[in-house]
């Protein structure tokens, strides 16, 4: 049973509130908390100069700022603390303030607790953004007022009073957002799971446990959508509290969604043909199957077919940029793990020249080499992980005698230059990093836009 937001308004009024992190989602949150009558202090590693107008606006709005390297030193004496998603709940500062009696929460937890709309939550290692976007398109085409948030879309908590019972809410949820989630999500979708974010999680077990939070608090009428072909997600079935729906790209599931002989089905009814889907690749077939079976109570098969045959894809996700001298360039900057890169490579009908490398999330690169080599014509490596990735491909050559030509780049500009030099008419060059961007860029979107700028200026 959803809580009444009036209760939160009464609770937060007059409270001393700390908000850790002055990022995209927390800026509107901070202003909203002030509007609700809270006394707010905002904490961030950035300096006042780096925050610029944001800091000025907060000062003018009565928000106290704790900034710089030692920004968490004064996280004490608060009634409520909103943490940024990437901040571990067992961090020393949070443990200390919790012992003092503070209520620790996050923007997404409070949003799910109080929103009136039916919530679709999507998580997984790969395919989250595309599946989230497909589900939102399906619901919008069916006529629902649809709100998109979490990792994508817009921060929603500050808009919570505009969301009605008949609206639909679609949330892309990361393991960081789910680690402390204890709220019911009406329809939970887990696309797949593979090693990821092991720079932030203690181990794979903690990562998996975080993902489980998307369904562990459901009631008996909650819906959990699972990938039948992913061993980890299929294992969630035995812990499900509600109704489990499955999807598969490899076997017939009469009461689920499945792919067979070039056709996508839902409960044995044909939805569309694979060849008619605009966004290519079996990973996108799986994304559609997950979206279809998740939304079947709200969306007609005719609408499902229409969206599959008209949706052109998500920016930075196997996004075609341009063709130069017979060479096609694609931006797959969203591919921040080896399995995500593999899915992108498999979408092409030929071997491609791949630009990879970036921030080290401490996840193994063996899948990129041992499963990816049939799809790679040339490999251009950059960033903090370039030596680690090369080491795995060297190991592949030593063990299997399979050699992939590798060139090392000093920057993204240099990587594009090297790729262009190697490319011949008919080749494809794709930025598909298999890593996060944080060693060189603030996020995958900035990285993708930079790549697009470089290619457009060739």
JSON list of N, CA and C in Angstrom, two decimals, residues 268-333:
[
{"chain": "A", "resi": 268, "resn": "UNK", "atom": "N", "xyz": [1.94, -17.18, -27.05]},
{"chain": "A", "resi": 268, "resn": "UNK", "atom": "CA", "xyz": [1.65, -17.88, -28.31]},
{"chain": "A", "resi": 268, "resn": "UNK", "atom": "C", "xyz": [0.99, -17.02, -29.39]},
{"chain": "A", "resi": 269, "resn": "UNK", "atom": "N", "xyz": [0.86, -15.72, -29.15]},
{"chain": "A", "resi": 269, "resn": "UNK", "atom": "CA", "xyz": [0.30, -14.82, -30.16]},
{"chain": "A", "resi": 269, "resn": "UNK", "atom": "C", "xyz": [1.43, -14.03, -30.82]},
{"chain": "A", "resi": 270, "resn": "UNK", "atom": "N", "xyz": [1.45, -14.00, -32.14]},
{"chain": "A", "resi": 270, "resn": "UNK", "atom": "CA", "xyz": [2.51, -13.29, -32.87]},
{"chain": "A", "resi": 270, "resn": "UNK", "atom": "C", "xyz": [2.39, -11.79, -32.64]},
{"chain": "A", "resi": 271, "resn": "UNK", "atom": "N", "xyz": [3.54, -11.16, -32.33]},
{"chain": "A", "resi": 271, "resn": "UNK", "atom": "CA", "xyz": [3.57, -9.71, -32.18]},
{"chain": "A", "resi": 271, "resn": "UNK", "atom": "C", "xyz": [4.17, -9.06, -33.42]},
{"chain": "A", "resi": 272, "resn": "UNK", "atom": "N", "xyz": [5.38, -9.49, -33.80]},
{"chain": "A", "resi": 272, "resn": "UNK", "atom": "CA", "xyz": [6.06, -8.89, -34.95]},
{"chain": "A", "resi": 272, "resn": "UNK", "atom": "C", "xyz": [7.18, -9.81, -35.42]},
{"chain": "A", "resi": 273, "resn": "UNK", "atom": "N", "xyz": [7.70, -9.51, -36.59]},
{"chain": "A", "resi": 273, "resn": "UNK", "atom": "CA", "xyz": [8.83, -10.25, -37.14]},
{"chain": "A", "resi": 273, "resn": "UNK", "atom": "C", "xyz": [10.13, -9.55, -36.77]},
{"chain": "A", "resi": 274, "resn": "UNK", "atom": "N", "xyz": [11.17, -10.34, -36.51]},
{"chain": "A", "resi": 274, "resn": "UNK", "atom": "CA", "xyz": [12.47, -9.77, -36.15]},
{"chain": "A", "resi": 274, "resn": "UNK", "atom": "C", "xyz": [12.97, -8.83, -37.23]},
{"chain": "A", "resi": 275, "resn": "UNK", "atom": "N", "xyz": [12.76, -9.20, -38.49]},
{"chain": "A", "resi": 275, "resn": "UNK", "atom": "CA", "xyz": [13.28, -8.38, -39.59]},
{"chain": "A", "resi": 275, "resn": "UNK", "atom": "C", "xyz": [12.60, -7.02, -39.68]},
{"chain": "A", "resi": 276, "resn": "UNK", "atom": "N", "xyz": [11.43, -6.87, -39.05]},
{"chain": "A", "resi": 276, "resn": "UNK", "atom": "CA", "xyz": [10.71, -5.59, -39.10]},
{"chain": "A", "resi": 276, "resn": "UNK", "atom": "C", "xyz": [11.06, -4.66, -37.94]},
{"chain": "A", "resi": 277, "resn": "UNK", "atom": "N", "xyz": [11.84, -5.17, -36.96]},
{"chain": "A", "resi": 277, "resn": "UNK", "atom": "CA", "xyz": [12.27, -4.33, -35.85]},
{"chain": "A", "resi": 277, "resn": "UNK", "atom": "C", "xyz": [13.39, -3.42, -36.33]},
{"chain": "A", "resi": 278, "resn": "UNK", "atom": "N", "xyz": [13.27, -2.12, -36.07]},
{"chain": "A", "resi": 278, "resn": "UNK", "atom": "CA", "xyz": [14.28, -1.17, -36.57]},
{"chain": "A", "resi": 278, "resn": "UNK", "atom": "C", "xyz": [15.63, -1.35, -35.87]},
{"chain": "A", "resi": 279, "resn": "UNK", "atom": "N", "xyz": [15.61, -1.47, -34.54]},
{"chain": "A", "resi": 279, "resn": "UNK", "atom": "CA", "xyz": [16.89, -1.63, -33.82]},
{"chain": "A", "resi": 279, "resn": "UNK", "atom": "C", "xyz": [17.30, -3.10, -33.88]},
{"chain": "A", "resi": 280, "resn": "UNK", "atom": "N", "xyz": [18.48, -3.35, -34.41]},
{"chain": "A", "resi": 280, "resn": "UNK", "atom": "CA", "xyz": [18.89, -4.71, -34.74]},
{"chain": "A", "resi": 280, "resn": "UNK", "atom": "C", "xyz": [19.59, -5.42, -33.59]},
{"chain": "A", "resi": 281, "resn": "UNK", "atom": "N", "xyz": [19.75, -6.74, -33.75]},
{"chain": "A", "resi": 281, "resn": "UNK", "atom": "CA", "xyz": [20.49, -7.55, -32.79]},
{"chain": "A", "resi": 281, "resn": "UNK", "atom": "C", "xyz": [19.58, -8.38, -31.90]},
{"chain": "A", "resi": 282, "resn": "UNK", "atom": "N", "xyz": [20.06, -9.58, -31.54]},
{"chain": "A", "resi": 282, "resn": "UNK", "atom": "CA", "xyz": [19.27, -10.45, -30.67]},
{"chain": "A", "resi": 282, "resn": "UNK", "atom": "C", "xyz": [19.08, -9.86, -29.28]},
{"chain": "A", "resi": 283, "resn": "UNK", "atom": "N", "xyz": [20.04, -9.04, -28.85]},
{"chain": "A", "resi": 283, "resn": "UNK", "atom": "CA", "xyz": [19.87, -8.41, -27.53]},
{"chain": "A", "resi": 283, "resn": "UNK", "atom": "C", "xyz": [18.65, -7.50, -27.53]},
{"chain": "A", "resi": 284, "resn": "UNK", "atom": "N", "xyz": [18.36, -6.88, -28.67]},
{"chain": "A", "resi": 284, "resn": "UNK", "atom": "CA", "xyz": [17.16, -6.03, -28.74]},
{"chain": "A", "resi": 284, "resn": "UNK", "atom": "C", "xyz": [15.89, -6.86, -28.87]},
{"chain": "A", "resi": 285, "resn": "UNK", "atom": "N", "xyz": [15.99, -8.04, -29.48]},
{"chain": "A", "resi": 285, "resn": "UNK", "atom": "CA", "xyz": [14.85, -8.97, -29.46]},
{"chain": "A", "resi": 285, "resn": "UNK", "atom": "C", "xyz": [14.50, -9.30, -28.01]},
{"chain": "A", "resi": 286, "resn": "UNK", "atom": "N", "xyz": [15.52, -9.57, -27.21]},
{"chain": "A", "resi": 286, "resn": "UNK", "atom": "CA", "xyz": [15.30, -9.88, -25.79]},
{"chain": "A", "resi": 286, "resn": "UNK", "atom": "C", "xyz": [14.72, -8.68, -25.05]},
{"chain": "A", "resi": 287, "resn": "UNK", "atom": "N", "xyz": [15.22, -7.48, -25.37]},
{"chain": "A", "resi": 287, "resn": "UNK", "atom": "CA", "xyz": [14.68, -6.27, -24.73]},
{"chain": "A", "resi": 287, "resn": "UNK", "atom": "C", "xyz": [13.20, -6.11, -25.03]},
{"chain": "A", "resi": 288, "resn": "UNK", "atom": "N", "xyz": [12.81, -6.37, -26.29]},
{"chain": "A", "resi": 288, "resn": "UNK", "atom": "CA", "xyz": [11.40, -6.27, -26.67]},
{"chain": "A", "resi": 288, "resn": "UNK", "atom": "C", "xyz": [10.56, -7.35, -25.99]},
{"chain": "A", "resi": 289, "resn": "UNK", "atom": "N", "xyz": [11.08, -8.57, -25.93]},
{"chain": "A", "resi": 289, "resn": "UNK", "atom": "CA", "xyz": [10.33, -9.64, -25.27]},
{"chain": "A", "resi": 289, "resn": "UNK", "atom": "C", "xyz": [10.07, -9.30, -23.81]},
{"chain": "A", "resi": 290, "resn": "UNK", "atom": "N", "xyz": [11.09, -8.77, -23.13]},
{"chain": "A", "resi": 290, "resn": "UNK", "atom": "CA", "xyz": [10.92, -8.36, -21.73]},
{"chain": "A", "resi": 290, "resn": "UNK", "atom": "C", "xyz": [9.87, -7.27, -21.61]},
{"chain": "A", "resi": 291, "resn": "UNK", "atom": "N", "xyz": [9.93, -6.29, -22.50]},
{"chain": "A", "resi": 291, "resn": "UNK", "atom": "CA", "xyz": [8.97, -5.18, -22.46]},
{"chain": "A", "resi": 291, "resn": "UNK", "atom": "C", "xyz": [7.55, -5.65, -22.76]},
{"chain": "A", "resi": 292, "resn": "UNK", "atom": "N", "xyz": [7.41, -6.55, -23.73]},
{"chain": "A", "resi": 292, "resn": "UNK", "atom": "CA", "xyz": [6.07, -7.04, -24.11]},
{"chain": "A", "resi": 292, "resn": "UNK", "atom": "C", "xyz": [5.39, -7.77, -22.95]},
{"chain": "A", "resi": 293, "resn": "UNK", "atom": "N", "xyz": [6.12, -8.71, -22.34]},
{"chain": "A", "resi": 293, "resn": "UNK", "atom": "CA", "xyz": [5.50, -9.52, -21.30]},
{"chain": "A", "resi": 293, "resn": "UNK", "atom": "C", "xyz": [5.27, -8.69, -20.03]},
{"chain": "A", "resi": 294, "resn": "UNK", "atom": "N", "xyz": [6.10, -7.66, -19.83]},
{"chain": "A", "resi": 294, "resn": "UNK", "atom": "CA", "xyz": [5.93, -6.79, -18.66]},
{"chain": "A", "resi": 294, "resn": "UNK", "atom": "C", "xyz": [4.68, -5.92, -18.78]},
{"chain": "A", "resi": 295, "resn": "UNK", "atom": "N", "xyz": [4.37, -5.47, -20.01]},
{"chain": "A", "resi": 295, "resn": "UNK", "atom": "CA", "xyz": [3.29, -4.49, -20.19]},
{"chain": "A", "resi": 295, "resn": "UNK", "atom": "C", "xyz": [1.99, -5.11, -20.71]},
{"chain": "A", "resi": 296, "resn": "UNK", "atom": "N", "xyz": [1.88, -6.43, -20.76]},
{"chain": "A", "resi": 296, "resn": "UNK", "atom": "CA", "xyz": [0.74, -7.06, -21.43]},
{"chain": "A", "resi": 296, "resn": "UNK", "atom": "C", "xyz": [-0.61, -6.69, -20.80]},
{"chain": "A", "resi": 297, "resn": "UNK", "atom": "N", "xyz": [-0.62, -6.33, -19.52]},
{"chain": "A", "resi": 297, "resn": "UNK", "atom": "CA", "xyz": [-1.87, -5.93, -18.88]},
{"chain": "A", "resi": 297, "resn": "UNK", "atom": "C", "xyz": [-2.31, -4.53, -19.28]},
{"chain": "A", "resi": 298, "resn": "UNK", "atom": "N", "xyz": [-1.37, -3.73, -19.76]},
{"chain": "A", "resi": 298, "resn": "UNK", "atom": "CA", "xyz": [-1.65, -2.32, -20.07]},
{"chain": "A", "resi": 298, "resn": "UNK", "atom": "C", "xyz": [-1.60, -1.98, -21.56]},
{"chain": "A", "resi": 299, "resn": "UNK", "atom": "N", "xyz": [-0.98, -2.85, -22.37]},
{"chain": "A", "resi": 299, "resn": "UNK", "atom": "CA", "xyz": [-0.69, -2.51, -23.76]},
{"chain": "A", "resi": 299, "resn": "UNK", "atom": "C", "xyz": [-1.21, -3.59, -24.71]},
{"chain": "A", "resi": 300, "resn": "UNK", "atom": "N", "xyz": [-1.82, -3.19, -25.81]},
{"chain": "A", "resi": 300, "resn": "UNK", "atom": "CA", "xyz": [-2.33, -4.14, -26.80]},
{"chain": "A", "resi": 300, "resn": "UNK", "atom": "C", "xyz": [-1.22, -4.64, -27.73]},
{"chain": "A", "resi": 301, "resn": "UNK", "atom": "N", "xyz": [-1.44, -5.79, -28.33]},
{"chain": "A", "resi": 301, "resn": "UNK", "atom": "CA", "xyz": [-0.46, -6.35, -29.26]},
{"chain": "A", "resi": 301, "resn": "UNK", "atom": "C", "xyz": [-0.27, -5.43, -30.46]},
{"chain": "A", "resi": 302, "resn": "UNK", "atom": "N", "xyz": [-1.31, -4.77, -30.91]},
{"chain": "A", "resi": 302, "resn": "UNK", "atom": "CA", "xyz": [-1.19, -3.84, -32.03]},
{"chain": "A", "resi": 302, "resn": "UNK", "atom": "C", "xyz": [-0.21, -2.71, -31.71]},
{"chain": "A", "resi": 303, "resn": "UNK", "atom": "N", "xyz": [-0.28, -2.20, -30.49]},
{"chain": "A", "resi": 303, "resn": "UNK", "atom": "CA", "xyz": [0.64, -1.13, -30.07]},
{"chain": "A", "resi": 303, "resn": "UNK", "atom": "C", "xyz": [2.06, -1.68, -29.96]},
{"chain": "A", "resi": 304, "resn": "UNK", "atom": "N", "xyz": [2.20, -2.90, -29.43]},
{"chain": "A", "resi": 304, "resn": "UNK", "atom": "CA", "xyz": [3.53, -3.52, -29.33]},
{"chain": "A", "resi": 304, "resn": "UNK", "atom": "C", "xyz": [4.18, -3.60, -30.72]},
{"chain": "A", "resi": 305, "resn": "UNK", "atom": "N", "xyz": [3.41, -4.07, -31.67]},
{"chain": "A", "resi": 305, "resn": "UNK", "atom": "CA", "xyz": [3.90, -4.22, -33.05]},
{"chain": "A", "resi": 305, "resn": "UNK", "atom": "C", "xyz": [4.30, -2.85, -33.63]},
{"chain": "A", "resi": 306, "resn": "UNK", "atom": "N", "xyz": [3.45, -1.86, -33.41]},
{"chain": "A", "resi": 306, "resn": "UNK", "atom": "CA", "xyz": [3.71, -0.51, -33.94]},
{"chain": "A", "resi": 306, "resn": "UNK", "atom": "C", "xyz": [5.02, 0.06, -33.39]},
{"chain": "A", "resi": 307, "resn": "UNK", "atom": "N", "xyz": [5.23, -0.06, -32.08]},
{"chain": "A", "resi": 307, "resn": "UNK", "atom": "CA", "xyz": [6.44, 0.48, -31.46]},
{"chain": "A", "resi": 307, "resn": "UNK", "atom": "C", "xyz": [7.68, -0.25, -31.98]},
{"chain": "A", "resi": 308, "resn": "UNK", "atom": "N", "xyz": [7.62, -1.58, -32.05]},
{"chain": "A", "resi": 308, "resn": "UNK", "atom": "CA", "xyz": [8.76, -2.36, -32.53]},
{"chain": "A", "resi": 308, "resn": "UNK", "atom": "C", "xyz": [9.17, -1.96, -33.95]},
{"chain": "A", "resi": 309, "resn": "UNK", "atom": "N", "xyz": [8.19, -1.59, -34.75]},
{"chain": "A", "resi": 309, "resn": "UNK", "atom": "CA", "xyz": [8.45, -1.29, -36.16]},
{"chain": "A", "resi": 309, "resn": "UNK", "atom": "C", "xyz": [8.71, 0.19, -36.42]},
{"chain": "A", "resi": 310, "resn": "UNK", "atom": "N", "xyz": [8.69, 1.01, -35.35]},
{"chain": "A", "resi": 310, "resn": "UNK", "atom": "CA", "xyz": [8.92, 2.45, -35.54]},
{"chain": "A", "resi": 310, "resn": "UNK", "atom": "C", "xyz": [9.99, 3.04, -34.62]},
{"chain": "A", "resi": 311, "resn": "UNK", "atom": "N", "xyz": [10.26, 2.42, -33.48]},
{"chain": "A", "resi": 311, "resn": "UNK", "atom": "CA", "xyz": [11.23, 2.96, -32.52]},
{"chain": "A", "resi": 311, "resn": "UNK", "atom": "C", "xyz": [12.65, 2.85, -33.08]},
{"chain": "A", "resi": 312, "resn": "UNK", "atom": "N", "xyz": [13.37, 3.98, -33.16]},
{"chain": "A", "resi": 312, "resn": "UNK", "atom": "CA", "xyz": [14.68, 4.00, -33.81]},
{"chain": "A", "resi": 312, "resn": "UNK", "atom": "C", "xyz": [15.86, 3.83, -32.86]},
{"chain": "A", "resi": 313, "resn": "UNK", "atom": "N", "xyz": [15.59, 3.69, -31.57]},
{"chain": "A", "resi": 313, "resn": "UNK", "atom": "CA", "xyz": [16.67, 3.39, -30.65]},
{"chain": "A", "resi": 313, "resn": "UNK", "atom": "C", "xyz": [17.03, 4.54, -29.72]},
{"chain": "A", "resi": 314, "resn": "UNK", "atom": "N", "xyz": [17.93, 4.23, -28.78]},
{"chain": "A", "resi": 314, "resn": "UNK", "atom": "CA", "xyz": [18.37, 5.16, -27.75]},
{"chain": "A", "resi": 314, "resn": "UNK", "atom": "C", "xyz": [19.68, 5.81, -28.18]},
{"chain": "A", "resi": 315, "resn": "UNK", "atom": "N", "xyz": [19.82, 7.10, -27.91]},
{"chain": "A", "resi": 315, "resn": "UNK", "atom": "CA", "xyz": [21.08, 7.78, -28.21]},
{"chain": "A", "resi": 315, "resn": "UNK", "atom": "C", "xyz": [22.23, 7.10, -27.47]},
{"chain": "A", "resi": 316, "resn": "UNK", "atom": "N", "xyz": [23.37, 7.02, -28.14]},
{"chain": "A", "resi": 316, "resn": "UNK", "atom": "CA", "xyz": [24.60, 6.40, -27.59]},
{"chain": "A", "resi": 316, "resn": "UNK", "atom": "C", "xyz": [24.52, 4.88, -27.55]},
{"chain": "A", "resi": 317, "resn": "UNK", "atom": "N", "xyz": [23.51, 4.30, -28.15]},
{"chain": "A", "resi": 317, "resn": "UNK", "atom": "CA", "xyz": [23.33, 2.85, -28.12]},
{"chain": "A", "resi": 317, "resn": "UNK", "atom": "C", "xyz": [23.32, 2.33, -29.56]},
{"chain": "A", "resi": 318, "resn": "UNK", "atom": "N", "xyz": [24.49, 1.87, -30.07]},
{"chain": "A", "resi": 318, "resn": "UNK", "atom": "CA", "xyz": [24.63, 1.44, -31.46]},
{"chain": "A", "resi": 318, "resn": "UNK", "atom": "C", "xyz": [24.03, 2.50, -32.41]},
{"chain": "A", "resi": 319, "resn": "UNK", "atom": "N", "xyz": [24.33, 3.74, -32.12]},
{"chain": "A", "resi": 319, "resn": "UNK", "atom": "CA", "xyz": [23.76, 4.89, -32.83]},
{"chain": "A", "resi": 319, "resn": "UNK", "atom": "C", "xyz": [24.60, 5.21, -34.07]},
{"chain": "A", "resi": 320, "resn": "UNK", "atom": "N", "xyz": [24.00, 5.14, -35.23]},
{"chain": "A", "resi": 320, "resn": "UNK", "atom": "CA", "xyz": [24.70, 5.47, -36.47]},
{"chain": "A", "resi": 320, "resn": "UNK", "atom": "C", "xyz": [24.98, 6.97, -36.52]},
{"chain": "A", "resi": 321, "resn": "UNK", "atom": "N", "xyz": [26.24, 7.34, -36.82]},
{"chain": "A", "resi": 321, "resn": "UNK", "atom": "CA", "xyz": [26.62, 8.76, -36.86]},
{"chain": "A", "resi": 321, "resn": "UNK", "atom": "C", "xyz": [26.68, 9.25, -38.31]},
{"chain": "A", "resi": 322, "resn": "UNK", "atom": "N", "xyz": [27.59, 8.65, -39.08]},
{"chain": "A", "resi": 322, "resn": "UNK", "atom": "CA", "xyz": [27.71, 9.05, -40.49]},
{"chain": "A", "resi": 322, "resn": "UNK", "atom": "C", "xyz": [28.58, 8.04, -41.23]},
{"chain": "A", "resi": 323, "resn": "UNK", "atom": "N", "xyz": [28.57, 8.16, -42.55]},
{"chain": "A", "resi": 323, "resn": "UNK", "atom": "CA", "xyz": [29.45, 7.35, -43.40]},
{"chain": "A", "resi": 323, "resn": "UNK", "atom": "C", "xyz": [30.44, 8.28, -44.09]},
{"chain": "A", "resi": 324, "resn": "UNK", "atom": "N", "xyz": [31.73, 7.95, -43.99]},
{"chain": "A", "resi": 324, "resn": "UNK", "atom": "CA", "xyz": [32.79, 8.75, -44.60]},
{"chain": "A", "resi": 324, "resn": "UNK", "atom": "C", "xyz": [33.67, 7.84, -45.44]},
{"chain": "A", "resi": 325, "resn": "UNK", "atom": "N", "xyz": [33.80, 8.15, -46.71]},
{"chain": "A", "resi": 325, "resn": "UNK", "atom": "CA", "xyz": [34.65, 7.36, -47.62]},
{"chain": "A", "resi": 325, "resn": "UNK", "atom": "C", "xyz": [34.32, 5.87, -47.56]},
{"chain": "A", "resi": 326, "resn": "UNK", "atom": "N", "xyz": [33.02, 5.57, -47.47]},
{"chain": "A", "resi": 326, "resn": "UNK", "atom": "CA", "xyz": [32.59, 4.17, -47.47]},
{"chain": "A", "resi": 326, "resn": "UNK", "atom": "C", "xyz": [32.71, 3.48, -46.12]},
{"chain": "A", "resi": 327, "resn": "UNK", "atom": "N", "xyz": [33.08, 4.22, -45.07]},
{"chain": "A", "resi": 327, "resn": "UNK", "atom": "CA", "xyz": [33.22, 3.65, -43.72]},
{"chain": "A", "resi": 327, "resn": "UNK", "atom": "C", "xyz": [32.11, 4.21, -42.83]},
{"chain": "A", "resi": 328, "resn": "UNK", "atom": "N", "xyz": [31.38, 3.32, -42.13]},
{"chain": "A", "resi": 328, "resn": "UNK", "atom": "CA", "xyz": [30.28, 3.73, -41.26]},
{"chain": "A", "resi": 328, "resn": "UNK", "atom": "C", "xyz": [30.77, 3.82, -39.81]},
{"chain": "A", "resi": 329, "resn": "UNK", "atom": "N", "xyz": [30.36, 4.88, -39.13]},
{"chain": "A", "resi": 329, "resn": "UNK", "atom": "CA", "xyz": [30.75, 5.12, -37.75]},
{"chain": "A", "resi": 329, "resn": "UNK", "atom": "C", "xyz": [29.52, 4.99, -36.83]},
{"chain": "A", "resi": 330, "resn": "UNK", "atom": "N", "xyz": [29.69, 4.24, -35.74]},
{"chain": "A", "resi": 330, "resn": "UNK", "atom": "CA", "xyz": [28.61, 4.02, -34.77]},
{"chain": "A", "resi": 330, "resn": "UNK", "atom": "C", "xyz": [29.06, 4.41, -33.37]},
{"chain": "A", "resi": 331, "resn": "UNK", "atom": "N", "xyz": [28.14, 5.00, -32.61]},
{"chain": "A", "resi": 331, "resn": "UNK", "atom": "CA", "xyz": [28.39, 5.40, -31.23]},
{"chain": "A", "resi": 331, "resn": "UNK", "atom": "C", "xyz": [27.65, 4.45, -30.29]},
{"chain": "A", "resi": 332, "resn": "UNK", "atom": "N", "xyz": [28.42, 3.61, -29.59]},
{"chain": "A", "resi": 332, "resn": "UNK", "atom": "CA", "xyz": [27.85, 2.68, -28.61]},
{"chain": "A", "resi": 332, "resn": "UNK", "atom": "C", "xyz": [28.46, 2.97, -27.23]},
{"chain": "A", "resi": 333, "resn": "UNK", "atom": "N", "xyz": [28.55, 4.26, -26.92]},
{"chain": "A", "resi": 333, "resn": "UNK", "atom": "CA", "xyz": [29.21, 4.69, -25.68]},
{"chain": "A", "resi": 333, "resn": "UNK", "atom": "C", "xyz": [28.53, 4.15, -24.43]}
]
